[in-house]
mmCIF file of C-alpha atoms and ligand atoms in Angstrom:
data_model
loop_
_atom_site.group_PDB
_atom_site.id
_atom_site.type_symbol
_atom_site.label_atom_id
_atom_site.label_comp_id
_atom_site.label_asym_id
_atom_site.label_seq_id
_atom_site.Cartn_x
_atom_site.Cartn_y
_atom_site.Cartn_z
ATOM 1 C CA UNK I 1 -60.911 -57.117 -31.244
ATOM 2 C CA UNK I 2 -57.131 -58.073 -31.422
ATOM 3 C CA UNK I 3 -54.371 -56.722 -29.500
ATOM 4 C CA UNK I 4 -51.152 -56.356 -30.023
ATOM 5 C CA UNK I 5 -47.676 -55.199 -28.093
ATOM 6 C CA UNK I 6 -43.866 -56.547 -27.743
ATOM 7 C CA UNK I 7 -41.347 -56.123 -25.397
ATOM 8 C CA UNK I 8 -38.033 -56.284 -26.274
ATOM 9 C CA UNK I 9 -35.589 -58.138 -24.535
ATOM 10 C CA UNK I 10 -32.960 -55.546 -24.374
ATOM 11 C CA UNK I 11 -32.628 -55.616 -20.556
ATOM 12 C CA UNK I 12 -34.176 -57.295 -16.663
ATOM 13 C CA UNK I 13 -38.163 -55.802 -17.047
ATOM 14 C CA UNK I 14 -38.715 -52.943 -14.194
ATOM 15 C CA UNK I 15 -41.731 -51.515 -13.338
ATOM 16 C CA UNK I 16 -41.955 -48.773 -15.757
ATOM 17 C CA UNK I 17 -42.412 -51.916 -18.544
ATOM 18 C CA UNK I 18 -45.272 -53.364 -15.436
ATOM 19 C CA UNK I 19 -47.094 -50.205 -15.502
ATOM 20 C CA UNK I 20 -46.780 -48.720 -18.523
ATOM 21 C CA UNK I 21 -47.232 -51.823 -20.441
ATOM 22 C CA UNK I 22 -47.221 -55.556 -18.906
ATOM 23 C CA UNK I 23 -50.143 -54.911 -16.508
ATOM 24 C CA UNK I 24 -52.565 -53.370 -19.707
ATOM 25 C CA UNK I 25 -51.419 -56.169 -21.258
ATOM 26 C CA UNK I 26 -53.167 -58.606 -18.498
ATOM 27 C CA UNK I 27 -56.169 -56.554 -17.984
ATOM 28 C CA UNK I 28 -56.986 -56.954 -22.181
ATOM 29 C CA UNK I 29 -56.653 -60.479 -22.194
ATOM 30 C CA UNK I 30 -60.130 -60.682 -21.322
ATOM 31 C CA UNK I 31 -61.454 -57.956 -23.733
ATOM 32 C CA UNK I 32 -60.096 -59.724 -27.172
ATOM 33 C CA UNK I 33 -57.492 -61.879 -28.716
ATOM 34 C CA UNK I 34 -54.335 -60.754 -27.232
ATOM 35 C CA UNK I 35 -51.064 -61.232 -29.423
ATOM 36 C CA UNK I 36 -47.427 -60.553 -27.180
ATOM 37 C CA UNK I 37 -44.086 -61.127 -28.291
ATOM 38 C CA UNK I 38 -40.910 -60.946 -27.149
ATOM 39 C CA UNK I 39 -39.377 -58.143 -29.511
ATOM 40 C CA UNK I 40 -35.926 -59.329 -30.246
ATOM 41 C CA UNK I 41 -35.306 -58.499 -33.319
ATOM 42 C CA UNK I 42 -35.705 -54.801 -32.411
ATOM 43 C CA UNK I 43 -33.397 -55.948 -29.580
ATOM 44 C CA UNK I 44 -30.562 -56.592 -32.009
ATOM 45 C CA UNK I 45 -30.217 -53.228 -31.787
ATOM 46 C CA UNK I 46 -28.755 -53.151 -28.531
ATOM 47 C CA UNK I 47 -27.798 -56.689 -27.988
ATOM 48 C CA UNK I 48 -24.973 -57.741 -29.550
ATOM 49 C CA UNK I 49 -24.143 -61.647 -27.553
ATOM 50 C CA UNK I 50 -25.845 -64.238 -28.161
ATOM 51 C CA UNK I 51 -25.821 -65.990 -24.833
ATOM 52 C CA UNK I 52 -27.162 -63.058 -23.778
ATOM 53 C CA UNK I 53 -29.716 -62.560 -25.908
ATOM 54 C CA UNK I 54 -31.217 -65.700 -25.449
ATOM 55 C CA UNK I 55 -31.281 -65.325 -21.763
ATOM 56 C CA UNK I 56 -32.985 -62.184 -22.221
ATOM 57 C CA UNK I 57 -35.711 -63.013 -24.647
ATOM 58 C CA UNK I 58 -36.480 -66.267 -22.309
ATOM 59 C CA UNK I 59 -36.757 -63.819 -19.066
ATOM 60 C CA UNK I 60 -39.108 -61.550 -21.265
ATOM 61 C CA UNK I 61 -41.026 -65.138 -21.414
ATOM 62 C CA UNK I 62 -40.433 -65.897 -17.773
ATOM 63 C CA UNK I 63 -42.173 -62.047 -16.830
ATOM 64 C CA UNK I 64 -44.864 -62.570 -19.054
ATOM 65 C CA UNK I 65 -46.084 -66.002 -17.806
ATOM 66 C CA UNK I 66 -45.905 -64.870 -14.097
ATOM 67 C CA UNK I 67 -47.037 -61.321 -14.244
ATOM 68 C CA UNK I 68 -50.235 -63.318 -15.352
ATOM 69 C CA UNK I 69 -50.378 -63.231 -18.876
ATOM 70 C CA UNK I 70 -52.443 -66.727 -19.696
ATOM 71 C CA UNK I 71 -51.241 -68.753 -22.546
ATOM 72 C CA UNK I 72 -55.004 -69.828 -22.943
ATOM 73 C CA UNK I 73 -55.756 -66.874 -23.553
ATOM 74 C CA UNK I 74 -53.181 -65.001 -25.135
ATOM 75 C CA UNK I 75 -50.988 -66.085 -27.838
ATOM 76 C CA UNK I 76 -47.114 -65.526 -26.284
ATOM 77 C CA UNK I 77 -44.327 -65.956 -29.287
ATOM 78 C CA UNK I 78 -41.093 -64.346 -30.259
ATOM 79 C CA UNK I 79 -41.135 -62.003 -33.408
ATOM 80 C CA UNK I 80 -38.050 -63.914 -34.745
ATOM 81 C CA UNK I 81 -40.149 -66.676 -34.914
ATOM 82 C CA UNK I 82 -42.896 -65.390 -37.438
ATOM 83 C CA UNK I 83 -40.683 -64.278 -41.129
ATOM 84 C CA UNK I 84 -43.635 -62.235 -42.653
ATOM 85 C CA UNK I 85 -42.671 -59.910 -40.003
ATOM 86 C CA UNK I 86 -39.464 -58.834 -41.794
ATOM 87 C CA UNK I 87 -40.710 -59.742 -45.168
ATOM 88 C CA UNK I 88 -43.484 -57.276 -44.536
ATOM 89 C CA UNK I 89 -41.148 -54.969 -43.166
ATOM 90 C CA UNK I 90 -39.085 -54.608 -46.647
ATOM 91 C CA UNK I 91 -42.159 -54.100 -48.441
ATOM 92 C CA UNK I 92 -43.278 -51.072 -46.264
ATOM 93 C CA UNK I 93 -39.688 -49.487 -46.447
ATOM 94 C CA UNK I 94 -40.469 -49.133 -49.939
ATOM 95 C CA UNK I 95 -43.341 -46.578 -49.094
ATOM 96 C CA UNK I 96 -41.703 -45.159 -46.463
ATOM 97 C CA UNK I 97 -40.088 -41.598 -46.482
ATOM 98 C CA UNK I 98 -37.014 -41.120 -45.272
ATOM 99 C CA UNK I 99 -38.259 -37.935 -43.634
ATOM 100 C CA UNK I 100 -40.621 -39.678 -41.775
ATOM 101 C CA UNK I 101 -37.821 -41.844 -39.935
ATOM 102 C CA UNK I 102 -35.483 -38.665 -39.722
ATOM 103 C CA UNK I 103 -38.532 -37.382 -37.172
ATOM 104 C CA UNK I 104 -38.344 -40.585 -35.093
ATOM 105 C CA UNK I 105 -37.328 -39.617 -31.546
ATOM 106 C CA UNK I 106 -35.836 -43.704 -30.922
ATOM 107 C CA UNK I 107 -32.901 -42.546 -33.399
ATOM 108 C CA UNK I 108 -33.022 -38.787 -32.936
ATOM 109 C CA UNK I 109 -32.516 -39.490 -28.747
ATOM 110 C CA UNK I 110 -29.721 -42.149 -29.345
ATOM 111 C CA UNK I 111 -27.722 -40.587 -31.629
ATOM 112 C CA UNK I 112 -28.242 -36.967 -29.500
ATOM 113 C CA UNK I 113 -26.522 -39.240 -26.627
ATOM 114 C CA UNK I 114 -23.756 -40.316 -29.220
ATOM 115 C CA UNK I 115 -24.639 -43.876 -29.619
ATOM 116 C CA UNK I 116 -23.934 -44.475 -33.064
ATOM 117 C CA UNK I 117 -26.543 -44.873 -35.441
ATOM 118 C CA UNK I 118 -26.868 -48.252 -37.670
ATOM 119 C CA UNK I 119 -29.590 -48.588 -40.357
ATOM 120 C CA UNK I 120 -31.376 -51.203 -38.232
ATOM 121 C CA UNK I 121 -31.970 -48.365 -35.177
ATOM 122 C CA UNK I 122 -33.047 -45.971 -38.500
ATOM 123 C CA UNK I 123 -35.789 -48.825 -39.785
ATOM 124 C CA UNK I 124 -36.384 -49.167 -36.513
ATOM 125 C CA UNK I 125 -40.093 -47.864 -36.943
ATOM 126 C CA UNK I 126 -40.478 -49.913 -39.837
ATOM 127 C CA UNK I 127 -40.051 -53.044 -38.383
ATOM 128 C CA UNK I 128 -42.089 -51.944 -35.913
ATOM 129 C CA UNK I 129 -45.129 -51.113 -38.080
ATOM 130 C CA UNK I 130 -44.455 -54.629 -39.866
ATOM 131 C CA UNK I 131 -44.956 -56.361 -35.951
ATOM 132 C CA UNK I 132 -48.335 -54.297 -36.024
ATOM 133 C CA UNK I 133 -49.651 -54.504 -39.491
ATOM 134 C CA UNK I 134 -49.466 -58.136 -40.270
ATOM 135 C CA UNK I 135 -51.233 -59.340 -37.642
ATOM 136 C CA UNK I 136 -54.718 -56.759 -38.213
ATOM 137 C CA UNK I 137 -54.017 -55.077 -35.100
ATOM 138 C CA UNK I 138 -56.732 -53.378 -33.631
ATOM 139 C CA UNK I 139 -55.460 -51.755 -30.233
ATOM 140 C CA UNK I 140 -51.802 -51.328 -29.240
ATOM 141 C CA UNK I 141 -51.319 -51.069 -25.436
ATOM 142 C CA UNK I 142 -47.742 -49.359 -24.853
ATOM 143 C CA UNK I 143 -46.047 -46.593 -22.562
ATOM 144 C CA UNK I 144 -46.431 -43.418 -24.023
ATOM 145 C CA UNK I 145 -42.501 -43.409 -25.487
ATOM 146 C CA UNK I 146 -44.249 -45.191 -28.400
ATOM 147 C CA UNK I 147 -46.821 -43.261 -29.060
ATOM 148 C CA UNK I 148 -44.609 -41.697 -32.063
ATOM 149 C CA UNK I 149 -43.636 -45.133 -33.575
ATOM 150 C CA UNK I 150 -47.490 -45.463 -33.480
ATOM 151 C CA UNK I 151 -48.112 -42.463 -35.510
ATOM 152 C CA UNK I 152 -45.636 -43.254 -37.908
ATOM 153 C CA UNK I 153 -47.211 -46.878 -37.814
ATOM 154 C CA UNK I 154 -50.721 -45.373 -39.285
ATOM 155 C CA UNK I 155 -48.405 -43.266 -41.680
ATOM 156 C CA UNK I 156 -46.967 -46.052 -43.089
ATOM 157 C CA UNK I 157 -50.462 -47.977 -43.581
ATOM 158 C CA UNK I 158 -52.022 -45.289 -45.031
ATOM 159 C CA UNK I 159 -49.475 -44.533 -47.442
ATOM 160 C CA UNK I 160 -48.915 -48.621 -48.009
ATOM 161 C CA UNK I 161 -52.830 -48.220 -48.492
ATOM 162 C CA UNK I 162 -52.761 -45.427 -50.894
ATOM 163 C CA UNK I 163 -50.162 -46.372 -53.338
ATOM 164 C CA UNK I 164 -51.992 -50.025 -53.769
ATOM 165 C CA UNK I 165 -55.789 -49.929 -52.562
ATOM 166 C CA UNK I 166 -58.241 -48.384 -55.548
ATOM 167 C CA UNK I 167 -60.768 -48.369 -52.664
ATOM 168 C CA UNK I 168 -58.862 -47.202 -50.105
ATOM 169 C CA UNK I 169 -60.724 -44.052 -48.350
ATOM 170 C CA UNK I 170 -57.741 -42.128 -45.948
ATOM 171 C CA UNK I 171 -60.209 -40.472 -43.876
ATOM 172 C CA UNK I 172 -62.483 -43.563 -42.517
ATOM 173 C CA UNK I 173 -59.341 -45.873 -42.874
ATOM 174 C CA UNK I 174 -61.695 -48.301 -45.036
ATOM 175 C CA UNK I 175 -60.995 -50.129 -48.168
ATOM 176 C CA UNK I 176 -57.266 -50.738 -47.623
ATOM 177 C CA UNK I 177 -55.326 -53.808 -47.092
ATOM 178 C CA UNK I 178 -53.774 -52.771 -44.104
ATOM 179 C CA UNK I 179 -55.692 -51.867 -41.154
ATOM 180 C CA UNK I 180 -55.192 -48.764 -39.073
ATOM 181 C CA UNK I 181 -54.114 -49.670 -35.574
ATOM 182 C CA UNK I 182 -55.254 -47.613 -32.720
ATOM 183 C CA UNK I 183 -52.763 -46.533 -29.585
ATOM 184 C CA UNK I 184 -53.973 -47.642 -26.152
ATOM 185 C CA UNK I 185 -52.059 -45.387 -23.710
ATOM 186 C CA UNK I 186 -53.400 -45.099 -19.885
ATOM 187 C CA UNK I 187 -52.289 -41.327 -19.036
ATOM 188 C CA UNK I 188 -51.932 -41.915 -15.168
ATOM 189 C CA UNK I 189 -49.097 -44.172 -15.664
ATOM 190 C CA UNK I 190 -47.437 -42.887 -19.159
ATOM 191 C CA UNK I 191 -44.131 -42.313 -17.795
ATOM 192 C CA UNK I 192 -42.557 -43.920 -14.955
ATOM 193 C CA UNK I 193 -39.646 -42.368 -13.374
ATOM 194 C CA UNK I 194 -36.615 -44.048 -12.619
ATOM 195 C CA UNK I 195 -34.611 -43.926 -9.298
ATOM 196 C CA UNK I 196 -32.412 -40.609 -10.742
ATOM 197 C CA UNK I 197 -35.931 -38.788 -11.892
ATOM 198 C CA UNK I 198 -35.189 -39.488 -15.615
ATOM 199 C CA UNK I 199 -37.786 -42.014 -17.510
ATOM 200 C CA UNK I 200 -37.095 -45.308 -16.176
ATOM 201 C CA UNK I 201 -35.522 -47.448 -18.863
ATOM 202 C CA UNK I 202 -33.529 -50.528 -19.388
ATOM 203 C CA UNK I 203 -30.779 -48.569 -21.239
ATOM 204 C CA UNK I 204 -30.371 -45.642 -18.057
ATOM 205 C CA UNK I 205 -29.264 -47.965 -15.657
ATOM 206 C CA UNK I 206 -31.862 -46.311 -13.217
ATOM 207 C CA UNK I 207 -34.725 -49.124 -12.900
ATOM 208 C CA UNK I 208 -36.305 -51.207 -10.274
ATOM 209 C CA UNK I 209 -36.425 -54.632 -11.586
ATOM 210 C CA UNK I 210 -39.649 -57.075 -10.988
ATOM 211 C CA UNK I 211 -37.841 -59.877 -10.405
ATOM 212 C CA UNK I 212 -34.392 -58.744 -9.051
ATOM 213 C CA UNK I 213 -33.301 -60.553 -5.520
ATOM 214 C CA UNK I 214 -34.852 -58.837 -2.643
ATOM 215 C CA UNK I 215 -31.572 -57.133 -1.664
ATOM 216 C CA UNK I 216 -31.357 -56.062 -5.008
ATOM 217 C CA UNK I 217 -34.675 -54.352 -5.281
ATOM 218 C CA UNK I 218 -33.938 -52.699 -1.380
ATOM 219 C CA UNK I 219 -30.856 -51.182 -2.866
ATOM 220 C CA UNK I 220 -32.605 -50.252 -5.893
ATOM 221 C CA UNK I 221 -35.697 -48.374 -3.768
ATOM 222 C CA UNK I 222 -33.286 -46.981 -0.789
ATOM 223 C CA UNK I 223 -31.327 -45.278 -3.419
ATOM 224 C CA UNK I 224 -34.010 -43.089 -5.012
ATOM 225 C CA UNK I 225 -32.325 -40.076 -5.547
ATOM 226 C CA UNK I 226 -34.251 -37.246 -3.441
ATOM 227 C CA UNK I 227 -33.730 -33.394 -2.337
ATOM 228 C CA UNK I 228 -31.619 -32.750 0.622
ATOM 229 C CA UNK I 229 -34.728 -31.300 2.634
ATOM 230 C CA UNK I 230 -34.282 -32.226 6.096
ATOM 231 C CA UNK I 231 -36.276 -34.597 8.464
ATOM 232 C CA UNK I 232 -38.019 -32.134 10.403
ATOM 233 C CA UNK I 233 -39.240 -30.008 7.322
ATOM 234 C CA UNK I 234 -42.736 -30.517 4.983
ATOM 235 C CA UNK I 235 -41.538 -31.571 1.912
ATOM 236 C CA UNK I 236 -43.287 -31.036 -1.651
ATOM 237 C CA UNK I 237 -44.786 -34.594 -2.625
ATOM 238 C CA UNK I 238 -45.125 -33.268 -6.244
ATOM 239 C CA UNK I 239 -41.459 -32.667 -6.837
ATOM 240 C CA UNK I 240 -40.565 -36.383 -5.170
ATOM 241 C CA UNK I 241 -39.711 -39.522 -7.042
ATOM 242 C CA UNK I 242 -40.145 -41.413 -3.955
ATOM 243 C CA UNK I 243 -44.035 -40.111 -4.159
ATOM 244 C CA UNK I 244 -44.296 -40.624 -7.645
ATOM 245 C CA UNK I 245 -44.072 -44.403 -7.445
ATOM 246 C CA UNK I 246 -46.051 -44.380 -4.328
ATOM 247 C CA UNK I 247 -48.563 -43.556 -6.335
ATOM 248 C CA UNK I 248 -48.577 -46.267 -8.114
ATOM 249 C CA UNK I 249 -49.000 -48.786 -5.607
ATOM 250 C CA UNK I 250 -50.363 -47.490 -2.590
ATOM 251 C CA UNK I 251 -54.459 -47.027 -2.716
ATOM 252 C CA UNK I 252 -55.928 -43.571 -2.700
ATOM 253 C CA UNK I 253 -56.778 -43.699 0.901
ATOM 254 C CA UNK I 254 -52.736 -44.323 1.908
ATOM 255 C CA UNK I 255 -51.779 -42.040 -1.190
ATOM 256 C CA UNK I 256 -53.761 -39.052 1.202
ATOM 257 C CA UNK I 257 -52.192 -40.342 4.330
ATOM 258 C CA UNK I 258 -48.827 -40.160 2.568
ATOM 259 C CA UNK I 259 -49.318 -36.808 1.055
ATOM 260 C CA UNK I 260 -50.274 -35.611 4.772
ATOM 261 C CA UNK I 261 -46.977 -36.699 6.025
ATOM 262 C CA UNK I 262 -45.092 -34.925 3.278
ATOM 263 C CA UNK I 263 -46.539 -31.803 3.867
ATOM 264 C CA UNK I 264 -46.209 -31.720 8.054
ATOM 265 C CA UNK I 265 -42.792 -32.597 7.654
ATOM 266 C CA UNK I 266 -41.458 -34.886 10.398
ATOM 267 C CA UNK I 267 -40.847 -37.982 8.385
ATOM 268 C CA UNK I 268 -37.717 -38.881 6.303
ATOM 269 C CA UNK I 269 -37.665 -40.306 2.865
ATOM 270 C CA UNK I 270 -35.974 -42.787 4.001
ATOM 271 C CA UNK I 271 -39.770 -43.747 5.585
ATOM 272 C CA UNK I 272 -41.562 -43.295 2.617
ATOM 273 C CA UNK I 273 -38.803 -45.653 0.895
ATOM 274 C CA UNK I 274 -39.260 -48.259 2.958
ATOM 275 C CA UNK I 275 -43.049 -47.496 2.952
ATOM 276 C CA UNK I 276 -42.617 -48.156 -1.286
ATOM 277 C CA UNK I 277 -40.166 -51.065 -0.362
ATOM 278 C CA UNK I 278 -42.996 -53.061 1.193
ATOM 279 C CA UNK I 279 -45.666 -52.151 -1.561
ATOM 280 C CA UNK I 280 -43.545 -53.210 -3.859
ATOM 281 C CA UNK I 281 -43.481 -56.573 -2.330
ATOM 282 C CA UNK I 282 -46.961 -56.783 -1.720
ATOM 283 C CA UNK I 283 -47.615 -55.982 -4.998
ATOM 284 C CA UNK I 284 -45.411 -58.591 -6.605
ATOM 285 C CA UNK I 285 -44.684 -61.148 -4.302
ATOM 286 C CA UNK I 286 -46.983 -63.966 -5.578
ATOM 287 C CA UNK I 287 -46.020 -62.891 -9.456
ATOM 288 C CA UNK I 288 -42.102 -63.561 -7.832
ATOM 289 C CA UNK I 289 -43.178 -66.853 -6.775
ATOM 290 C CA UNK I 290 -44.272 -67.819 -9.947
ATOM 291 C CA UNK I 291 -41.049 -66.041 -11.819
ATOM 292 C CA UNK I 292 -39.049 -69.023 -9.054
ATOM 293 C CA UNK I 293 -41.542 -72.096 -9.830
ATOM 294 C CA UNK I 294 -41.225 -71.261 -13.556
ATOM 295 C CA UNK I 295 -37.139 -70.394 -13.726
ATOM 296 C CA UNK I 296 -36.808 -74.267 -13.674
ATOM 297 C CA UNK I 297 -39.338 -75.175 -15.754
ATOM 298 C CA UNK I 298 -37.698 -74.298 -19.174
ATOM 299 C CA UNK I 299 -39.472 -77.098 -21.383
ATOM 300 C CA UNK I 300 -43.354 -75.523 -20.633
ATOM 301 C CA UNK I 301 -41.939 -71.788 -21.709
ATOM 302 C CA UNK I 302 -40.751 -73.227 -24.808
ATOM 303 C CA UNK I 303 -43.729 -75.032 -25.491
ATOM 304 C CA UNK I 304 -46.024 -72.131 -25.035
ATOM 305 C CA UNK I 305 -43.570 -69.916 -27.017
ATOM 306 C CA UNK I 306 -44.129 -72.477 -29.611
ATOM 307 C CA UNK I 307 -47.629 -72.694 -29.852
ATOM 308 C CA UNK I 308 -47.799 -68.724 -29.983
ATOM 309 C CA UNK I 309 -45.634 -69.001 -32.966
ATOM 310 C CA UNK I 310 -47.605 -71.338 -34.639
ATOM 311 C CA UNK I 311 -50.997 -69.126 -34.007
ATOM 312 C CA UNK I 312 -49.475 -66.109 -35.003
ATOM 313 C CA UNK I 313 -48.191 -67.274 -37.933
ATOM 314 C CA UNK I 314 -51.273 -68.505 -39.249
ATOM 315 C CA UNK I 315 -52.651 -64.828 -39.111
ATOM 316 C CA UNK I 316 -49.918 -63.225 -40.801
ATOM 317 C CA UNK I 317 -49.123 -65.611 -43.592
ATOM 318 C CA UNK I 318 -52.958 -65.150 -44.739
ATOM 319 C CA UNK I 319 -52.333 -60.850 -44.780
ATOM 320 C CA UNK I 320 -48.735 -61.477 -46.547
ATOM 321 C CA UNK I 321 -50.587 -63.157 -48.912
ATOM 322 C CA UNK I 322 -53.146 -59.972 -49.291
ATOM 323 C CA UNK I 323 -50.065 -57.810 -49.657
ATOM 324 C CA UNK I 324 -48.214 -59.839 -52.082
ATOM 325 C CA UNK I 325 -51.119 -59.890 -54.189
ATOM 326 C CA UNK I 326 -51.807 -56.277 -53.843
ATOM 327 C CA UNK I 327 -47.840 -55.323 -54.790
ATOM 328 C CA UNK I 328 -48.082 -57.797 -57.931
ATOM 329 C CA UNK I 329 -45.545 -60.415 -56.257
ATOM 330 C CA UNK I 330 -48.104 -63.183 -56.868
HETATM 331 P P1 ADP D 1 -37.123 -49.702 -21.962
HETATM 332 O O1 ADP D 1 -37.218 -48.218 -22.208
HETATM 333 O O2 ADP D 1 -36.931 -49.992 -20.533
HETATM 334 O O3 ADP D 1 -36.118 -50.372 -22.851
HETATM 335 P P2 ADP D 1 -39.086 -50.818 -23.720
HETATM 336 O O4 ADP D 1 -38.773 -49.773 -24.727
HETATM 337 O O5 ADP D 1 -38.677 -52.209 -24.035
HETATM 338 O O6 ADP D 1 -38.501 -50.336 -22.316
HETATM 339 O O7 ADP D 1 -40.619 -50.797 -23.395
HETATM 340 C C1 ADP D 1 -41.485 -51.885 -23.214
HETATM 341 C C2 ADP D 1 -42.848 -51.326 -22.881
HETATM 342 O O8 ADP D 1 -42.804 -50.683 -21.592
HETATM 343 C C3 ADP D 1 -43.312 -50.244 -23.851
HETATM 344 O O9 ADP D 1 -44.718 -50.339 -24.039
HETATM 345 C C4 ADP D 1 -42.966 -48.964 -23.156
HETATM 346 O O10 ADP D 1 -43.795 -47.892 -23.551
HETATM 347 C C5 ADP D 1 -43.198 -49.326 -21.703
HETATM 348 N N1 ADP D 1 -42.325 -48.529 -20.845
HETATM 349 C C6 ADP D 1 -40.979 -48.574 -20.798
HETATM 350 N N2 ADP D 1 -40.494 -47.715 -19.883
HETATM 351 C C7 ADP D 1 -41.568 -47.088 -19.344
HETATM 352 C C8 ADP D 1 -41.733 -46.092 -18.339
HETATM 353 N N3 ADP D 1 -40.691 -45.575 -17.705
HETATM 354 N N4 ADP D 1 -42.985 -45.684 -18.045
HETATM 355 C C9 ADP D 1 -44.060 -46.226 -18.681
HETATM 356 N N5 ADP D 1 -43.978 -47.172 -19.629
HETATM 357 C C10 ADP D 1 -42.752 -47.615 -19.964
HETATM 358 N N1 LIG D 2 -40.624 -50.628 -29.700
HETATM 359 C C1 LIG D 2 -41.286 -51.230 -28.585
HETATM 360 C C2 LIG D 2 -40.582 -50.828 -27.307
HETATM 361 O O1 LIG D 2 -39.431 -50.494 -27.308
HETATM 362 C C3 LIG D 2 -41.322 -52.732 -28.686
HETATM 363 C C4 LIG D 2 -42.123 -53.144 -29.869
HETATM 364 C C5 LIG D 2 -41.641 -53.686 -31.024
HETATM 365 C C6 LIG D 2 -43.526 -53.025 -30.018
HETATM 366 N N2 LIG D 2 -42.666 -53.928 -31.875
HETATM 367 C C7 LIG D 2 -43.836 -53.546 -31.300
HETATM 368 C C8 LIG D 2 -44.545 -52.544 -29.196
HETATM 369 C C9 LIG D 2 -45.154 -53.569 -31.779
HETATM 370 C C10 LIG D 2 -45.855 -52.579 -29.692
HETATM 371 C C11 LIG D 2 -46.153 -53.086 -30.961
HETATM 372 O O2 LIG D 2 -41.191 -50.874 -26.294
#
């Protein structure tokens, strides 16, 4: 089985991108040949410096190695490194209706917000389908926000598969040239909510970043916006952002014990902050360690970035040259 996800390096990871994503990401690499890259061509959407951009893609690096991704294991690279990626990409715009991109909620949200639209944020999807697509993807572990580029991912394959594939049978997906990925989206922690109660997300400005300092991530935490309900009062756990990240680190024994205190009223959420504050901590301290040990140890990232590059490349350049033989380029 292969796997496949990216991350782009847009912004500091947080742990909406941990839970949601990173920590599936870990768990797979013993199930099949797991395939991660730093997504920063899709990043070019939203970062325009390069000194930036390069110290973002290399953190991306930095959060994979220590939240315990294994380079023996898993083939690490950045998508800019691998050009059958965009190559492939052109080819599938051909097949792609524009419809299909018009539904895409990535540019339908950002231009609703007034960013203004380029064709890149538009072909967005495209690109994305390309990342999938040439490397046979079997399973895509991502947040539930992508579940819609996944959907238009199969779209694309399917219609990719129909206009060139004799064989090509839509409903068992067999006979085409493309494969049909599959999502792999774990429903407890599809959306994480940000310190405001929105989606927590690199561009909202409301995350709690994995490897900020440790004043940082205090502010970050004690600042969790909550309702004004006063000490002495039971408060409604459900309605709390403070509870729903509690719930993503503290076990199911604490989680009740928690829950308790909510509801007899008594405690503060400035407790229950701090109570998330030290979680947090627990949680990542030894992956922070390893973010420290490897900050200074630039030469090894590369090295394993490089190596991933190689791999991957290997796998796409032998599907490109499926494709180009299926569109009549060769
Ligand atoms: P961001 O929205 O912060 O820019 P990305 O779009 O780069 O994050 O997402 C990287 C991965 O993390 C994706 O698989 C995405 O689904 C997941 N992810 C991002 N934010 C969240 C969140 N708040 N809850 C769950 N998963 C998330
Ligand atoms: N669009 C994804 C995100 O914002 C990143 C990404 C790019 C991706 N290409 C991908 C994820 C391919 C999974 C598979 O999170």
């Amino acid at each position: 089985m292969r796997i496949l996800s990216g991350v782009q390096p847009s912004g500091k990871l947080h742990i909406g991108n941990y839970f949601g994503a990173i920590r599936q990401f870990v768990e797979l690499q013993h199930k099949g040949h797991g395939l991660y890259f730093i997504a920063d061509l899709h990043a070019l959407t939203t970062i325009r410096e390069a000194d930036r951009m390069r110290e973002l893609s290399h953190d991306v690096a930095l959060n994979f190695l220590s939240l315990g991704l294994d380079p023996e294991k898993a083939t690490l690279f950045r998508q800019s490194d691998i050009p059958e990626v965009t190559e492939l990409s052109w080819i599938l715009s051909t097949v792609t209706p524009m419809g299909l991109l018009e539904r895409a909620h990535s540019y339908k949200d950002k231009t609703a917000r007034g960013i203004s639209a380029d064709h890149g944020l538009f072909a967005y999807p495209v690109l994305m389908a390309a990342d999938i697509l040439v490397y046979h993807s079997d399973k895509v572990p991502v947040g539930k926000d992508q579940k819609q580029h996944l959907e238009i991912t199969r779209d694309i394959a399917v219609k990719f598969n129909q206009t060139y594939c004799k064989n090509f049978d839509p409903q068992t997906g067999e006979g085409g040239v493309l494969k049909l990925p599959d999502p792999h989206i774990l429903d407890d922690t599809a959306v994480v909510p940000g310190v405001d109660g929105q989606k927590m997300s690199k561009s909202y400005n409301n995350t709690i970043e994995l490897f900020a300092p440790e004043k940082q991530v205090r502010k970050s935490i004690m600042g969790i916006k909550t309702d004004s309900t006063p000490l002495e009062d039971p408060k409604n756990p459900d309605a709390c952002n403070v509870f729903a990240l509690l719930k993503l680190f503290a076990k199911p024994d604490e989680l009740a014990d928690i829950r308790a205190k909510y509801e007899a009223g008594g405690t503060g959420y400035g407790d229950f902050k701090k109570r998330l504050f030290e979680l947090f901590m627990e949680t990542f301290g030894e992956a922070r360690m390893r973010y420290e040990e490897l900050s200074v140890n630039e030469d090894y990232v590369n090295e394993v970035l490089n190596k991933g590059a190689r791999q991957a490349r290997e796998i796409a350049s032998g599907l490109m040259d499926q494709v180009r033989r299926a569109i009549g380029l060769k």
